Amino acid sequence: MAFEKKNGWMGGFIPWVLPALFILGWFLASRFEIVPSYLMPSPKQVGEAGILYAFGAPGEGPFAGRFWLDAWVSCGRVFAGFALAALFGVPLGVLSGRAESMQRFLSASINALRAVPGICWLPLAMVWFGIGYRTTLFLVALAAFFPIYINTAAGARQVSPLLFQAGAMMGVRRLRAVFAILLPGAMPNILTGLRLGLGISWAYLVLGELTGVPNGLGAVIMDARMMGRIDIIIVGIVLIALLGRTSDLMLSGLLRICFKSARRLT
Amino acid sequence: MTTQLKLLTGKREAGIVPTLEVTRLSKVFKTGEGPVTVLRDLDFTVGKGEFICVLGPSGCGKTTLLNLLAGFEKPSAGKALLNGRPIQGPGPDRCVVFQEDTLFPWLTVEENIAFGVNGVPKKEKQEKVLHFLDLVGLTPFQDYLPREISGGMKKRVSLARVLILQPQILLMDEPFGALDAQAREEMQDLLLSLWNQFHHTIVFITHDIDEAVALADRVLLMQKDPGAIAEETRVRLPRPRERTAASFQDYCKALYQSIKKPR
């Protein structure tokens, strides 16, 4: 708290260098027609498609104005799936990180399941849950569970036994020690696990939505592919990147607001 | 019968009531190569307000003794009584200052000191914490995190966070061992000045002869293989003690020779 690092204006500028260079390269490539525009439309075309997608009135085009509903639906799916994963991943991770018996009981099975690529669950999920919300939720929750569980377990395992001894001699034991010592001590790893889990949630969201649901950013990308609208595919990709990054910042920010340990240890 | 006798002798030796009574205390660890006796038949008492140093080479079971007294481990035989009650599990009546850094890294100096204080109204707690911050001279650093302060300051926090709980006995496991000579001496002086004010009962574990002579009313000298009390030395030096005085050095020499004596 006393020695917080502050970025100068250079620090705020540096993250934008790579995207700016990329857009410049893209612009030049389309300007001199190095890549045919039916494979890679110009930045201008994509920008216009994006504006129409976000702010156009319905009827101005097949995708006009759909963004808000798509984003709303997709965010809802991501957060529901992620919340489910966190709800199971954090407590089970803490248990298996601290209790050897739980670790023996869980870790072999979980690691075996983890080895299965998430996409393998898609056919089964479609049979079980049909096309749409529940399949997407299942895929997102399943995929996000593993990084949350594994990082939480690693974090819980690493909390020094001396800190528990110190707590015990000051009268803080058992359940109180879990909240006063274990969770704060494991917080950096829990935060990492949650961030990885949220990132992978977006990946599996698109997988779930590719199966043919009417709304959502993944659905838009799939529709655009069928209609040969490369510009909309790119718009979808960029928007998912932006939403993914925003949600990541919001997650970190929220944890930092709620927990001293997240604020001070990471 | 023996307990009564111990009580009486304890009284006669220290001139005060014993707080801690250790009777035939033993600890055996089971290892892959069979049982290892770490401590065998320890007998001693510590009077109320007495400052005891347990001095011994590494591997003589000093830390195991402290873990038994703190309740982190259970004795294999014998018992340890605190104010007549057997020690069972760790608790705030027997506070420990550890050799290692065990402050909570996500709490500030002030929050670390407040950690064990519970069941007290907020305002009273706040005042108490500020008082103990002041006692160890850390008021200007109350909002710092442990990683932002020096090793000596961390030890002050470790001391304050247990003194605030007013334990019946203070257990210190080579607390200043990792500090440089100057910081160590400063911490010894701070501890003594606090002890002069509050008369805590202290069991202080060390391998440093000078430290034992500077601090203790009584030095329990331990031997190893198996760990046991070899000798007991009462340090009859007036306080404050002058480390360079000839009488101080005589005690150091005598203890040094006792340690070297083949047993």
CSV table of C-alpha atoms in Angstrom, one decimal, chain B residues 17-263:
chain,number,residue,atom,x,y,z
B,17,VAL,CA,4.6,-19.9,42.6
B,18,PRO,CA,5.5,-22.0,39.5
B,19,THR,CA,3.4,-21.3,36.4
B,20,LEU,CA,4.8,-24.1,34.4
B,21,GLU,CA,5.6,-27.5,35.7
B,22,VAL,CA,7.2,-30.1,33.4
B,23,THR,CA,7.4,-33.6,34.8
B,24,ARG,CA,9.3,-36.5,33.1
B,25,LEU,CA,8.4,-35.1,29.7
B,26,SER,CA,9.5,-37.3,26.8
B,27,LYS,CA,9.0,-37.2,23.1
B,28,VAL,CA,9.7,-40.1,20.7
B,29,PHE,CA,9.3,-39.7,17.0
B,30,LYS,CA,8.6,-42.8,14.8
B,31,THR,CA,10.8,-42.8,11.8
B,32,GLY,CA,11.5,-45.2,9.0
B,33,GLU,CA,14.5,-46.5,10.9
B,34,GLY,CA,12.6,-47.0,14.1
B,35,PRO,CA,11.7,-44.8,17.0
B,36,VAL,CA,14.0,-41.8,17.9
B,37,THR,CA,13.9,-40.4,21.4
B,38,VAL,CA,14.2,-36.6,20.9
B,39,LEU,CA,13.5,-35.6,24.6
B,40,ARG,CA,13.9,-37.8,27.6
B,41,ASP,CA,12.6,-37.2,31.1
B,42,LEU,CA,12.6,-33.4,31.3
B,43,ASP,CA,11.9,-32.0,34.7
B,44,PHE,CA,11.7,-28.4,35.5
B,45,THR,CA,9.5,-25.6,36.7
B,46,VAL,CA,9.2,-22.0,35.7
B,47,GLY,CA,8.0,-19.5,38.3
B,48,LYS,CA,5.5,-16.8,37.6
B,49,GLY,CA,7.3,-13.8,36.1
B,50,GLU,CA,10.5,-15.8,35.6
B,51,PHE,CA,12.7,-15.5,32.5
B,52,ILE,CA,14.1,-18.9,31.6
B,53,CYS,CA,16.5,-19.6,28.7
B,54,VAL,CA,16.8,-23.0,27.3
B,55,LEU,CA,20.3,-23.2,25.8
B,56,GLY,CA,21.6,-26.1,23.7
B,57,PRO,CA,23.3,-27.2,20.5
B,58,SER,CA,21.1,-27.6,17.4
B,59,GLY,CA,19.4,-31.0,17.3
B,60,CYS,CA,19.0,-31.3,21.1
B,61,GLY,CA,15.3,-31.0,20.9
B,62,LYS,CA,14.8,-27.4,22.0
B,63,THR,CA,12.2,-26.7,19.3
B,64,THR,CA,10.4,-30.0,20.1
B,65,LEU,CA,10.2,-28.9,23.7
B,66,LEU,CA,8.7,-25.6,22.7
B,67,ASN,CA,6.2,-27.4,20.4
B,68,LEU,CA,5.1,-29.5,23.3
B,69,LEU,CA,4.7,-26.5,25.5
B,70,ALA,CA,2.8,-24.6,22.8
B,71,GLY,CA,0.6,-27.7,22.3
B,72,PHE,CA,1.5,-28.1,18.6
B,73,GLU,CA,2.7,-31.7,19.5
B,74,LYS,CA,1.7,-34.2,22.2
B,75,PRO,CA,4.2,-35.7,24.6
B,76,SER,CA,5.0,-39.4,24.3
B,77,ALA,CA,5.2,-39.6,28.1
B,78,GLY,CA,5.2,-37.3,31.1
B,79,LYS,CA,3.3,-34.1,31.3
B,80,ALA,CA,3.4,-30.3,31.2
B,81,LEU,CA,1.1,-28.3,33.5
B,82,LEU,CA,0.3,-24.6,33.1
B,83,ASN,CA,-1.1,-23.2,36.3
B,84,GLY,CA,-2.0,-26.8,37.3
B,85,ARG,CA,-3.8,-27.6,34.1
B,86,PRO,CA,-2.4,-30.0,31.5
B,87,ILE,CA,-1.5,-28.5,28.2
B,88,GLN,CA,-3.8,-29.7,25.5
B,89,GLY,CA,-3.5,-28.1,22.0
B,90,PRO,CA,-2.4,-24.6,21.1
B,91,GLY,CA,-4.2,-21.6,22.7
B,92,PRO,CA,-3.7,-17.9,23.4
B,93,ASP,CA,-2.7,-18.6,27.0
B,94,ARG,CA,0.7,-19.8,25.7
B,95,CYS,CA,1.8,-17.5,22.9
B,96,VAL,CA,4.7,-18.2,20.6
B,97,VAL,CA,7.2,-16.0,18.9
B,98,PHE,CA,8.6,-18.1,16.1
B,99,GLN,CA,12.1,-18.2,14.6
B,100,GLU,CA,10.7,-17.8,11.1
B,101,ASP,CA,8.7,-15.0,9.8
B,102,THR,CA,5.0,-15.9,10.5
B,103,LEU,CA,3.3,-12.6,10.0
B,104,PHE,CA,0.3,-12.7,7.7
B,105,PRO,CA,1.6,-11.1,4.5
B,106,TRP,CA,-1.8,-9.7,3.5
B,107,LEU,CA,-2.3,-7.8,6.7
B,108,THR,CA,-0.7,-4.5,7.7
B,109,VAL,CA,1.4,-4.1,10.8
B,110,GLU,CA,-1.6,-2.9,12.6
B,111,GLU,CA,-3.9,-5.7,11.4
B,112,ASN,CA,-1.3,-8.3,12.3
B,113,ILE,CA,-1.2,-7.0,15.8
B,114,ALA,CA,-5.0,-7.0,16.0
B,115,PHE,CA,-5.4,-10.5,14.5
B,116,GLY,CA,-5.8,-12.5,17.8
B,117,VAL,CA,-7.9,-9.8,19.6
B,118,ASN,CA,-11.5,-10.9,19.7
B,119,GLY,CA,-14.6,-10.3,21.7
B,120,VAL,CA,-13.6,-6.8,22.5
B,121,PRO,CA,-15.6,-3.7,21.4
B,122,LYS,CA,-14.2,-2.1,18.3
B,123,LYS,CA,-13.1,1.1,19.9
B,124,GLU,CA,-11.4,-0.6,22.8
B,125,LYS,CA,-9.6,-3.0,20.4
B,126,GLN,CA,-8.4,-0.1,18.3
B,127,GLU,CA,-7.0,1.7,21.4
B,128,LYS,CA,-5.3,-1.5,22.6
B,129,VAL,CA,-3.7,-2.1,19.2
B,130,LEU,CA,-2.4,1.5,19.1
B,131,HIS,CA,-1.0,1.1,22.6
B,132,PHE,CA,0.9,-2.1,21.7
B,133,LEU,CA,2.1,-0.5,18.4
B,134,ASP,CA,3.5,2.3,20.5
B,135,LEU,CA,5.1,-0.2,23.0
B,136,VAL,CA,7.2,-1.8,20.3
B,137,GLY,CA,7.9,1.6,18.6
B,138,LEU,CA,6.1,0.9,15.4
B,139,THR,CA,3.4,3.6,15.4
B,140,PRO,CA,4.8,5.3,12.2
B,141,PHE,CA,4.7,1.9,10.4
B,142,GLN,CA,1.2,0.8,11.3
B,143,ASP,CA,-0.1,0.8,7.7
B,144,TYR,CA,2.9,-0.9,6.2
B,145,LEU,CA,2.8,-4.5,4.9
B,146,PRO,CA,5.2,-7.1,6.3
B,147,ARG,CA,7.2,-7.2,3.1
B,148,GLU,CA,7.8,-3.5,3.4
B,149,ILE,CA,9.5,-3.5,6.8
B,150,SER,CA,12.9,-4.9,8.0
B,151,GLY,CA,13.5,-8.2,9.8
B,152,GLY,CA,13.9,-6.5,13.2
B,153,MET,CA,10.6,-4.6,12.7
B,154,LYS,CA,8.8,-7.9,11.8
B,155,LYS,CA,10.0,-9.3,15.1
B,156,ARG,CA,8.6,-6.3,16.9
B,157,VAL,CA,5.2,-7.0,15.2
B,158,SER,CA,5.5,-10.7,16.2
B,159,LEU,CA,6.1,-9.7,19.8
B,160,ALA,CA,3.3,-7.1,19.9
B,161,ARG,CA,0.7,-9.4,18.4
B,162,VAL,CA,1.2,-11.9,21.2
B,163,LEU,CA,1.8,-9.5,24.1
B,164,ILE,CA,-1.5,-7.9,23.3
B,165,LEU,CA,-3.2,-11.3,24.1
B,166,GLN,CA,-1.7,-11.2,27.6
B,167,PRO,CA,-0.6,-14.8,27.6
B,168,GLN,CA,0.2,-16.6,30.8
B,169,ILE,CA,3.5,-17.7,29.4
B,170,LEU,CA,5.5,-16.5,26.4
B,171,LEU,CA,7.3,-19.1,24.4
B,172,MET,CA,10.1,-17.8,22.2
B,173,ASP,CA,11.9,-20.1,19.8
B,174,GLU,CA,15.2,-18.5,18.8
B,175,PRO,CA,13.2,-15.4,17.8
B,176,PHE,CA,16.2,-13.2,17.1
B,177,GLY,CA,18.4,-15.9,15.5
B,178,ALA,CA,18.0,-14.6,12.0
B,179,LEU,CA,18.8,-10.9,12.8
B,180,ASP,CA,22.1,-9.2,12.5
B,181,ALA,CA,24.1,-8.6,15.7
B,182,GLN,CA,22.9,-5.0,16.2
B,183,ALA,CA,19.2,-5.7,15.6
B,184,ARG,CA,19.4,-8.7,17.9
B,185,GLU,CA,20.8,-6.7,20.7
B,186,GLU,CA,18.1,-4.0,20.2
B,187,MET,CA,15.4,-6.7,20.3
B,188,GLN,CA,16.9,-8.2,23.5
B,189,ASP,CA,16.9,-4.8,25.1
B,190,LEU,CA,13.3,-4.2,24.0
B,191,LEU,CA,12.2,-7.6,25.3
B,192,LEU,CA,13.9,-6.9,28.7
B,193,SER,CA,12.3,-3.5,29.0
B,194,LEU,CA,8.9,-4.9,28.3
B,195,TRP,CA,9.6,-7.8,30.7
B,196,ASN,CA,10.6,-5.2,33.4
B,197,GLN,CA,7.2,-3.5,32.9
B,198,PHE,CA,4.9,-6.5,32.7
B,199,HIS,CA,6.8,-9.4,34.3
B,200,HIS,CA,5.8,-12.0,31.7
B,201,THR,CA,6.7,-15.6,32.3
B,202,ILE,CA,9.1,-16.4,29.5
B,203,VAL,CA,10.6,-19.6,28.1
B,204,PHE,CA,13.2,-18.4,25.6
B,205,ILE,CA,15.0,-20.9,23.4
B,206,THR,CA,18.4,-20.0,22.1
B,207,HIS,CA,21.8,-21.5,21.0
B,208,ASP,CA,23.6,-18.2,21.7
B,209,ILE,CA,25.4,-18.2,25.1
B,210,ASP,CA,25.6,-14.4,25.3
B,211,GLU,CA,21.9,-14.1,24.6
B,212,ALA,CA,21.1,-16.5,27.4
B,213,VAL,CA,23.3,-14.7,29.9
B,214,ALA,CA,22.0,-11.3,28.9
B,215,LEU,CA,18.3,-12.3,29.3
B,216,ALA,CA,17.8,-15.2,31.7
B,217,ASP,CA,17.1,-15.5,35.4
B,218,ARG,CA,17.9,-19.2,34.9
B,219,VAL,CA,19.6,-21.0,32.1
B,220,LEU,CA,18.6,-24.6,31.4
B,221,LEU,CA,21.4,-26.2,29.5
B,222,MET,CA,20.4,-29.1,27.2
B,223,GLN,CA,22.4,-32.0,25.8
B,224,LYS,CA,21.6,-34.1,22.8
B,225,ASP,CA,21.1,-37.7,21.9
B,226,PRO,CA,18.7,-37.9,23.6
B,227,GLY,CA,17.7,-34.4,24.4
B,228,ALA,CA,17.7,-33.8,28.2
B,229,ILE,CA,18.5,-31.1,30.7
B,230,ALA,CA,22.2,-31.4,31.6
B,231,GLU,CA,22.6,-28.5,33.9
B,232,GLU,CA,20.9,-25.5,35.4
B,233,THR,CA,22.6,-22.2,36.0
B,234,ARG,CA,21.1,-19.3,37.9
B,235,VAL,CA,22.4,-16.0,36.5
B,236,ARG,CA,23.0,-13.9,39.5
B,237,LEU,CA,23.8,-10.7,37.7
B,238,PRO,CA,22.1,-7.4,38.5
B,239,ARG,CA,20.0,-5.9,35.7
B,240,PRO,CA,20.5,-4.1,33.4
B,241,ARG,CA,23.4,-6.4,32.6
B,242,GLU,CA,26.6,-5.0,31.1
B,243,ARG,CA,27.6,-7.4,28.3
B,244,THR,CA,31.3,-6.3,28.5
B,245,ALA,CA,31.6,-6.8,32.3
B,246,ALA,CA,34.0,-9.4,33.6
B,247,SER,CA,31.3,-11.1,35.6
B,248,PHE,CA,29.1,-11.4,32.5
B,249,GLN,CA,32.0,-13.0,30.6
B,250,ASP,CA,32.6,-15.4,33.5
B,251,TYR,CA,29.0,-16.7,33.1
B,252,CYS,CA,29.6,-17.1,29.4
B,253,LYS,CA,32.8,-19.0,29.9
B,254,ALA,CA,31.3,-21.3,32.4
B,255,LEU,CA,28.4,-22.1,30.2
B,256,TYR,CA,30.7,-22.6,27.2
B,257,GLN,CA,32.7,-25.1,29.2
B,258,SER,CA,29.6,-26.9,30.3
B,259,ILE,CA,28.5,-27.3,26.7
B,260,LYS,CA,31.9,-28.7,25.7
B,261,LYS,CA,32.0,-31.1,28.6
B,262,PRO,CA,31.7,-34.7,27.3
B,263,ARG,CA,28.6,-36.5,28.6
